[in-house]
mmCIF file of C-alpha atoms in Angstrom:
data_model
loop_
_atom_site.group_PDB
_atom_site.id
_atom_site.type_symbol
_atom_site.label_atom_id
_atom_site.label_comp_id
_atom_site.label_asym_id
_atom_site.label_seq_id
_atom_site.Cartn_x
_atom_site.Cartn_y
_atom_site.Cartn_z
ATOM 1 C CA UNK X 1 3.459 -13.802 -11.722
ATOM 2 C CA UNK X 2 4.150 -12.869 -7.822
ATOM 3 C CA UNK X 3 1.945 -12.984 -5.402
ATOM 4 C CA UNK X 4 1.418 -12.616 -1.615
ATOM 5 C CA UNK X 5 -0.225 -14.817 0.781
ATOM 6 C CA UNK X 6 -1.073 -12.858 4.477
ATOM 7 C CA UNK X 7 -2.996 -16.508 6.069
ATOM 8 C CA UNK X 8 -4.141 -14.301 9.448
ATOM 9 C CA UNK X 9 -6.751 -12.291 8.836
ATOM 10 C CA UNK X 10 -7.349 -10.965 12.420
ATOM 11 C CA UNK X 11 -4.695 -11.616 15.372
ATOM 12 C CA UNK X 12 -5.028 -10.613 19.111
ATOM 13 C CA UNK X 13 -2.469 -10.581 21.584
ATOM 14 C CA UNK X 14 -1.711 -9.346 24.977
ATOM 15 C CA UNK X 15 0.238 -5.708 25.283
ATOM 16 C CA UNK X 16 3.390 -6.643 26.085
ATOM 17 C CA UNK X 17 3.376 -10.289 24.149
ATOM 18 C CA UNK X 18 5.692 -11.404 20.984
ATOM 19 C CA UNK X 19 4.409 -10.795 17.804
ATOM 20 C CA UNK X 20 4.812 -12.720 14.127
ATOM 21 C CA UNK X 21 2.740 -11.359 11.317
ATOM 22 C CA UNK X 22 3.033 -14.297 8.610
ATOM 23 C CA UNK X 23 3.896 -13.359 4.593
ATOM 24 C CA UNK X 24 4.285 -16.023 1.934
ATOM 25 C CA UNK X 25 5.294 -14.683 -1.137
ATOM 26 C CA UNK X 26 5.551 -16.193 -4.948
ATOM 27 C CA UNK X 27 8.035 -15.183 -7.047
ATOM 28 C CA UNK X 28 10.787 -17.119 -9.390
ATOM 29 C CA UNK X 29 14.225 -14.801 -8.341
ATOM 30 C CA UNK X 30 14.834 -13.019 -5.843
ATOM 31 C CA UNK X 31 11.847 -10.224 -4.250
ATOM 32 C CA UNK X 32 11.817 -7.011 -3.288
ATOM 33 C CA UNK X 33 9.563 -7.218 -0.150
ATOM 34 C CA UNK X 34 8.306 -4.771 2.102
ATOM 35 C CA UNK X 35 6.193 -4.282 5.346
ATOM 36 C CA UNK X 36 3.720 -1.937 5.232
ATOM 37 C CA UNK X 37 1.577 -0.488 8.453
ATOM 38 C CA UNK X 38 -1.803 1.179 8.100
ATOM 39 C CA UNK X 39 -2.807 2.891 11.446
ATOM 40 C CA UNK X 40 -7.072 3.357 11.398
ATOM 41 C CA UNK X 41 -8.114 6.330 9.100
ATOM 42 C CA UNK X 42 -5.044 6.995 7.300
ATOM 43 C CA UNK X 43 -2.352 5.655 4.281
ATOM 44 C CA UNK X 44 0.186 3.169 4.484
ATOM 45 C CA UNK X 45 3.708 4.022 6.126
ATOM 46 C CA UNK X 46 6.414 1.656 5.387
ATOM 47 C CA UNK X 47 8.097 -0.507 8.396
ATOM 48 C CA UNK X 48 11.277 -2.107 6.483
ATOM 49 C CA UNK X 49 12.223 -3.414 3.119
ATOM 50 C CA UNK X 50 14.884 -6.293 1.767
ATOM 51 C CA UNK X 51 16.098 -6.262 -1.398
ATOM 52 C CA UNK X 52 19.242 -8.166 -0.498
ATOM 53 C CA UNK X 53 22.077 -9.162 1.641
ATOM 54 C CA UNK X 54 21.243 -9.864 5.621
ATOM 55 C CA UNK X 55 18.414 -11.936 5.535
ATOM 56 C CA UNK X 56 16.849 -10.002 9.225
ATOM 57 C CA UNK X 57 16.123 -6.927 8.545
ATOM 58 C CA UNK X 58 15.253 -3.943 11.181
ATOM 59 C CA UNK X 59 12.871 -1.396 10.635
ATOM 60 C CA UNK X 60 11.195 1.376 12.638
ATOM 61 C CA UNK X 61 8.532 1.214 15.414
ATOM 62 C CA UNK X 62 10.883 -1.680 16.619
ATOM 63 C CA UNK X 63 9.592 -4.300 13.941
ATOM 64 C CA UNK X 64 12.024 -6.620 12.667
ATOM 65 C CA UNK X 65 11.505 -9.311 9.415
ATOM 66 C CA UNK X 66 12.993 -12.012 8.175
ATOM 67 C CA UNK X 67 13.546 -13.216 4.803
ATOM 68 C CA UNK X 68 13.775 -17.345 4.859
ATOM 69 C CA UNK X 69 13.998 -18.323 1.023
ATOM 70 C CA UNK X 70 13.697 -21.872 1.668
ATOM 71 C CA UNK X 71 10.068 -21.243 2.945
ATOM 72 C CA UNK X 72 9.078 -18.591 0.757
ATOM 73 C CA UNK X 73 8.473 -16.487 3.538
ATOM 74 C CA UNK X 74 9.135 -12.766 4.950
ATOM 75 C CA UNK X 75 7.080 -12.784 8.482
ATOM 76 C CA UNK X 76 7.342 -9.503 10.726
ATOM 77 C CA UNK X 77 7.870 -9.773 14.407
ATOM 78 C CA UNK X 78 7.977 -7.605 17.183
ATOM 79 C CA UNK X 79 9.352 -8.622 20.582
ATOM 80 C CA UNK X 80 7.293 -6.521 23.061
ATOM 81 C CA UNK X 81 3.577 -5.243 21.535
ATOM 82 C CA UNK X 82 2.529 -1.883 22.439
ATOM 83 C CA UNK X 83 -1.476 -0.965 22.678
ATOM 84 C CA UNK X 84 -0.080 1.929 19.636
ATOM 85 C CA UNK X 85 0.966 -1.020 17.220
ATOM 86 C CA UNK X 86 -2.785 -1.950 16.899
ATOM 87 C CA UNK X 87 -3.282 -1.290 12.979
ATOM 88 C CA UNK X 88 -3.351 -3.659 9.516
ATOM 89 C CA UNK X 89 -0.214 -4.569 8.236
ATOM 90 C CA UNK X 90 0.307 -6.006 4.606
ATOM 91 C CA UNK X 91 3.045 -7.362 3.263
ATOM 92 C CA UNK X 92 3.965 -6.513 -0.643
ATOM 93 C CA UNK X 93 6.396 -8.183 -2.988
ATOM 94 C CA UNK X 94 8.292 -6.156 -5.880
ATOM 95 C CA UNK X 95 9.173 -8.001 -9.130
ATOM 96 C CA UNK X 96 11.286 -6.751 -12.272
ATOM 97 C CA UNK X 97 11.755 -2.506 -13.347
ATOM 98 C CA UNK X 98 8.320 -2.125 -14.138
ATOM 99 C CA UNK X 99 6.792 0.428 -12.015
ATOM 100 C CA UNK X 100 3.736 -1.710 -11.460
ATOM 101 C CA UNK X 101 5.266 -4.368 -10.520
ATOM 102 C CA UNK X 102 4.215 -4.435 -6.273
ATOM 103 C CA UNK X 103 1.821 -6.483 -5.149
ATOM 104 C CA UNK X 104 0.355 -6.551 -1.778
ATOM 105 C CA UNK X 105 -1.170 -8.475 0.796
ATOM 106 C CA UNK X 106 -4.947 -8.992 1.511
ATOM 107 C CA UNK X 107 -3.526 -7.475 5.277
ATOM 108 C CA UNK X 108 -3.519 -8.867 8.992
ATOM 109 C CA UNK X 109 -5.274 -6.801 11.285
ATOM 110 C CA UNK X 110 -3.625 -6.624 15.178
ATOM 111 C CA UNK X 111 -5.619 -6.118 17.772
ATOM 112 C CA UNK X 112 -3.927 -5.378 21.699
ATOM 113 C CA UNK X 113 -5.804 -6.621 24.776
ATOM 114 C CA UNK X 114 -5.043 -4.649 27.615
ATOM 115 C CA UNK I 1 6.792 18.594 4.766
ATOM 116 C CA UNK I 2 3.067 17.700 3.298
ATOM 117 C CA UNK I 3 4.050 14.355 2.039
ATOM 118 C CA UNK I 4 1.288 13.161 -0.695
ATOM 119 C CA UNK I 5 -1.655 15.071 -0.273
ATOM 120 C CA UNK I 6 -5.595 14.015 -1.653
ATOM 121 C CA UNK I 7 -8.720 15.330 -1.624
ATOM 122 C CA UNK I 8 -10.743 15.335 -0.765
ATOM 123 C CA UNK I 9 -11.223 13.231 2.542
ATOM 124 C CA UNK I 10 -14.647 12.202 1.597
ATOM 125 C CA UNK I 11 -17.365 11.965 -0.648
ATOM 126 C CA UNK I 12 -20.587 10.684 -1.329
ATOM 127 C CA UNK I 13 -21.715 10.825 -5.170
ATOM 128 C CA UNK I 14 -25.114 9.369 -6.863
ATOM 129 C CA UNK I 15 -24.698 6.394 -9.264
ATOM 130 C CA UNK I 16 -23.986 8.232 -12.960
ATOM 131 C CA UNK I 17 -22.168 11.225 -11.063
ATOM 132 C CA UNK I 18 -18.541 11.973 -12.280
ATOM 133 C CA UNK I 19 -15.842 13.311 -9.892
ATOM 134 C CA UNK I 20 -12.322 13.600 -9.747
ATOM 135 C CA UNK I 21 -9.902 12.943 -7.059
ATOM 136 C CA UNK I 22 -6.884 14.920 -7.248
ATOM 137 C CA UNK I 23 -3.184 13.700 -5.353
ATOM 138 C CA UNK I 24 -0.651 15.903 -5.125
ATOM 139 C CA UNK I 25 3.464 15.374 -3.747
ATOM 140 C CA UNK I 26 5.577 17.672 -2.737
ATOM 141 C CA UNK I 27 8.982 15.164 -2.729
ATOM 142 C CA UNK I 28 9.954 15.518 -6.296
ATOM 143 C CA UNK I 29 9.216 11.543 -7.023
ATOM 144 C CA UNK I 30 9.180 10.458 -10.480
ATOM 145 C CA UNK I 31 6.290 8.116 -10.060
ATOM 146 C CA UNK I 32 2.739 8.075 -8.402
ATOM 147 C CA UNK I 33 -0.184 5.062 -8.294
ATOM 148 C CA UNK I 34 -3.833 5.341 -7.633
ATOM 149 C CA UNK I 35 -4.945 2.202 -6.036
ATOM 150 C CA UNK I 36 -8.226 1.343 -4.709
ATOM 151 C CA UNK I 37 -8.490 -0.418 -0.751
ATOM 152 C CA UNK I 38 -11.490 -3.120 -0.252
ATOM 153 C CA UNK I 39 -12.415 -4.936 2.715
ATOM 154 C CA UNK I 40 -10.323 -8.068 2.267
ATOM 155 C CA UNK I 41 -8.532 -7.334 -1.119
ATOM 156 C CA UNK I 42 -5.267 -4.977 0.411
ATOM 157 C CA UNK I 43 -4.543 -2.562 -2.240
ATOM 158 C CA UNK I 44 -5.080 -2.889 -5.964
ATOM 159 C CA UNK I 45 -3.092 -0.884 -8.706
ATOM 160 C CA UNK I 46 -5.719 1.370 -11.092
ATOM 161 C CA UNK I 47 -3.436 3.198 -12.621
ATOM 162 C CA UNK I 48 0.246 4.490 -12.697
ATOM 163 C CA UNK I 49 2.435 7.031 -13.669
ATOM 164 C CA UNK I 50 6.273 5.991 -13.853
ATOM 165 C CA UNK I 51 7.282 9.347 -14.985
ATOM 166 C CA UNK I 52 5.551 13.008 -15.903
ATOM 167 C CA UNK I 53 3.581 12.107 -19.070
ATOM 168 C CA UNK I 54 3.257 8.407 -18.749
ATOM 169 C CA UNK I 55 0.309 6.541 -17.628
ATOM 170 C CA UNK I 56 -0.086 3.268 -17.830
ATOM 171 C CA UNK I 57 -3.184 0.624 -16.648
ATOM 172 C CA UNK I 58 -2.647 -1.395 -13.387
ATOM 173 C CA UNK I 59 -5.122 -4.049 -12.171
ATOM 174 C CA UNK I 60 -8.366 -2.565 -11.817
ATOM 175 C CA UNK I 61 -8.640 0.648 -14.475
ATOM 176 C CA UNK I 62 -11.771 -0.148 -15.738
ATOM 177 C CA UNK I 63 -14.614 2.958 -15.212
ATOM 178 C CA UNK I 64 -11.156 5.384 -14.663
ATOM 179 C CA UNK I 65 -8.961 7.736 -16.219
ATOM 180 C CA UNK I 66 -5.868 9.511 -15.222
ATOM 181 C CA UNK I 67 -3.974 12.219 -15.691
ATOM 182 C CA UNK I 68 -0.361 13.293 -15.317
ATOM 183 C CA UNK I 69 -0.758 17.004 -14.968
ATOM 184 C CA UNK I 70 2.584 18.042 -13.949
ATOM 185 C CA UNK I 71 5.433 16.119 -11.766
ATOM 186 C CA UNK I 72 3.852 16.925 -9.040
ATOM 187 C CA UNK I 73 0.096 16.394 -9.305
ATOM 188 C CA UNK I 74 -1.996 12.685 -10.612
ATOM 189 C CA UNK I 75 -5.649 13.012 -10.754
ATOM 190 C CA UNK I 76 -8.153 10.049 -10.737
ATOM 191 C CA UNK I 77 -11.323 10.809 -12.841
ATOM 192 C CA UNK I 78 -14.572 8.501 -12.560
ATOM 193 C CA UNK I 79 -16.374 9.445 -15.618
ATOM 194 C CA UNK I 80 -19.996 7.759 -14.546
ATOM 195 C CA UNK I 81 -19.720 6.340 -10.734
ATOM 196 C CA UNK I 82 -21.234 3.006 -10.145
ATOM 197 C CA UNK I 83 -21.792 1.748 -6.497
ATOM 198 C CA UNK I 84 -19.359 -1.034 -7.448
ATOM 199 C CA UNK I 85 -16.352 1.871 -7.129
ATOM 200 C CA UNK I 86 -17.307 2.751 -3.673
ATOM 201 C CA UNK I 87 -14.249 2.180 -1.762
ATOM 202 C CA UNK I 88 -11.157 4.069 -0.202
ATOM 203 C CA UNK I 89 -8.902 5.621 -3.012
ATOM 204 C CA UNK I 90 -5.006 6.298 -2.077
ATOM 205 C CA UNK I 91 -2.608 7.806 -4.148
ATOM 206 C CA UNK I 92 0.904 6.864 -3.604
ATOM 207 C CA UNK I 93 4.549 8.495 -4.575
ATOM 208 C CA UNK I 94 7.895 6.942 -5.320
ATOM 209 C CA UNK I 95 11.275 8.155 -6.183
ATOM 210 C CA UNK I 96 11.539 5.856 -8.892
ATOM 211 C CA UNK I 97 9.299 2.598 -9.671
ATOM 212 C CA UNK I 98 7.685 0.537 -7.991
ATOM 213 C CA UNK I 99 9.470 -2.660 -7.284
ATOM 214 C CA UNK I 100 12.622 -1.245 -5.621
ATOM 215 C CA UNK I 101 10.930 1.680 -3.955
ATOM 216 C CA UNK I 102 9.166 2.325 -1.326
ATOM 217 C CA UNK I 103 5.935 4.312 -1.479
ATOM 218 C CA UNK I 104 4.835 7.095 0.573
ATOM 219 C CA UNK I 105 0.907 7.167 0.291
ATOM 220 C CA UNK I 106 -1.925 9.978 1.371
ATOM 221 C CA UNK I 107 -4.447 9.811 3.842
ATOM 222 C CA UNK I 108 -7.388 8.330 1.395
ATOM 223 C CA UNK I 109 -10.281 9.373 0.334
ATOM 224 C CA UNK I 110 -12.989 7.731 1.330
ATOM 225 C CA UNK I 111 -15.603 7.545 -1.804
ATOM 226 C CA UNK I 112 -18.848 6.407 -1.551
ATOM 227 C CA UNK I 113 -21.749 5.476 -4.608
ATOM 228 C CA UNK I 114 -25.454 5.658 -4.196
#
């Protein structure tokens, strides 16, 4: 069965600062994985998906991810952090044709320092 | 353009109480989730709907029930609350499935047990 592994809870960096958001995923073939931001008070709005081909994938808000199948892993980064990009991301994994089949992420919340 | 739409926002119910939470999409997607959000735990599957008049059980459906009402509507019914189902409720939308799809979720409704 798939599963996702998010290892940092809580992570604080400086506005203006790199970001990587770490995702470790467990799955036999090849994923469907996704990015997934939750801004305080309200649902989950996708950043980016892979499902195949380039393995560095852009998505919106200026988040990029990268899928490294050697390591199991699909970590999000941002180049320049923005006091707005304070939220909880999660990180999901997509297995098979059956509609259940997403699992996500325990989350990382971001916090910005000023 | 509504999106996915819940209600409501909040509520507070006494332990034994039943209550429905109703979702609603106005983007013509084949299949809709319920899934439950807990400090720590991201977001786990109750129950899905890969197509109008199919439900099936996710991870968590015990003390709910579901309902398919139409393409565009998926209600969540708690039939006797328990304070153990206090959480934040989302109701999600795809075009089709799960795995290869991304989701468009509400706001949440945030549900509190006595």
């Amino acid at each position: 069965a798939q599963s996702v592994t998010q290892p940092d809870i809580h992570i604080t960096v400086s506005e203006g600062a790199s970001l990587e958001l770490r995702c470790n995923y467990s799955y036999g073939a090849t994923p469907y994985l996704f990015w997934y931001v939750q801004s305080p008070g309200q649902g989950l709005q996708l950043l980016l998906k892979y499902f195949s081909g380039d393995t560095l994938v852009q998505g919106i808000k200026g988040f990029e991810a990268e899928f490294k199948r050697s390591q199991s892993s699909f970590n999000l980064r941002k180049p320049s952090v923005h006091w707005s990009d304070a939220a909880e991301y999660f990180c999901a994994v997509g297995a098979g044709s059956s509609a259940s089949k997403i699992i996500f992420g325990s989350g990382t919340r971001l916090s910005i320092r000023p | 353009n509504a999106g996915v739409t819940q209600t409501p926002k909040f509520q507070v119910l006494k332990t034994g109480q039943s209550m429905t939470l109703q979702c609603a999409q106005d983007m013509n997607h084949n299949s809709m989730y319920w899934y439950r959000q807990d400090p720590g735990m991201g977001l786990r599957l109750i129950y899905y709907s890969a197509s109008e008049g199919t439900t099936d059980k996710g991870e968590v459906p015990n003390g709910y029930n579901v309902s398919r009402l139409n393409k565009r509507e998926f209600s969540l019914r708690l039939e006797s609350a328990a304070p153990s189902q206090t959480s934040v409720y989302f109701c999600a939308s795809s075009r089709q499935g799960a795995s290869n799809q991304p989701q468009h979720f509400g706001d949440g409704t945030r549900l509190s047990i006595l």
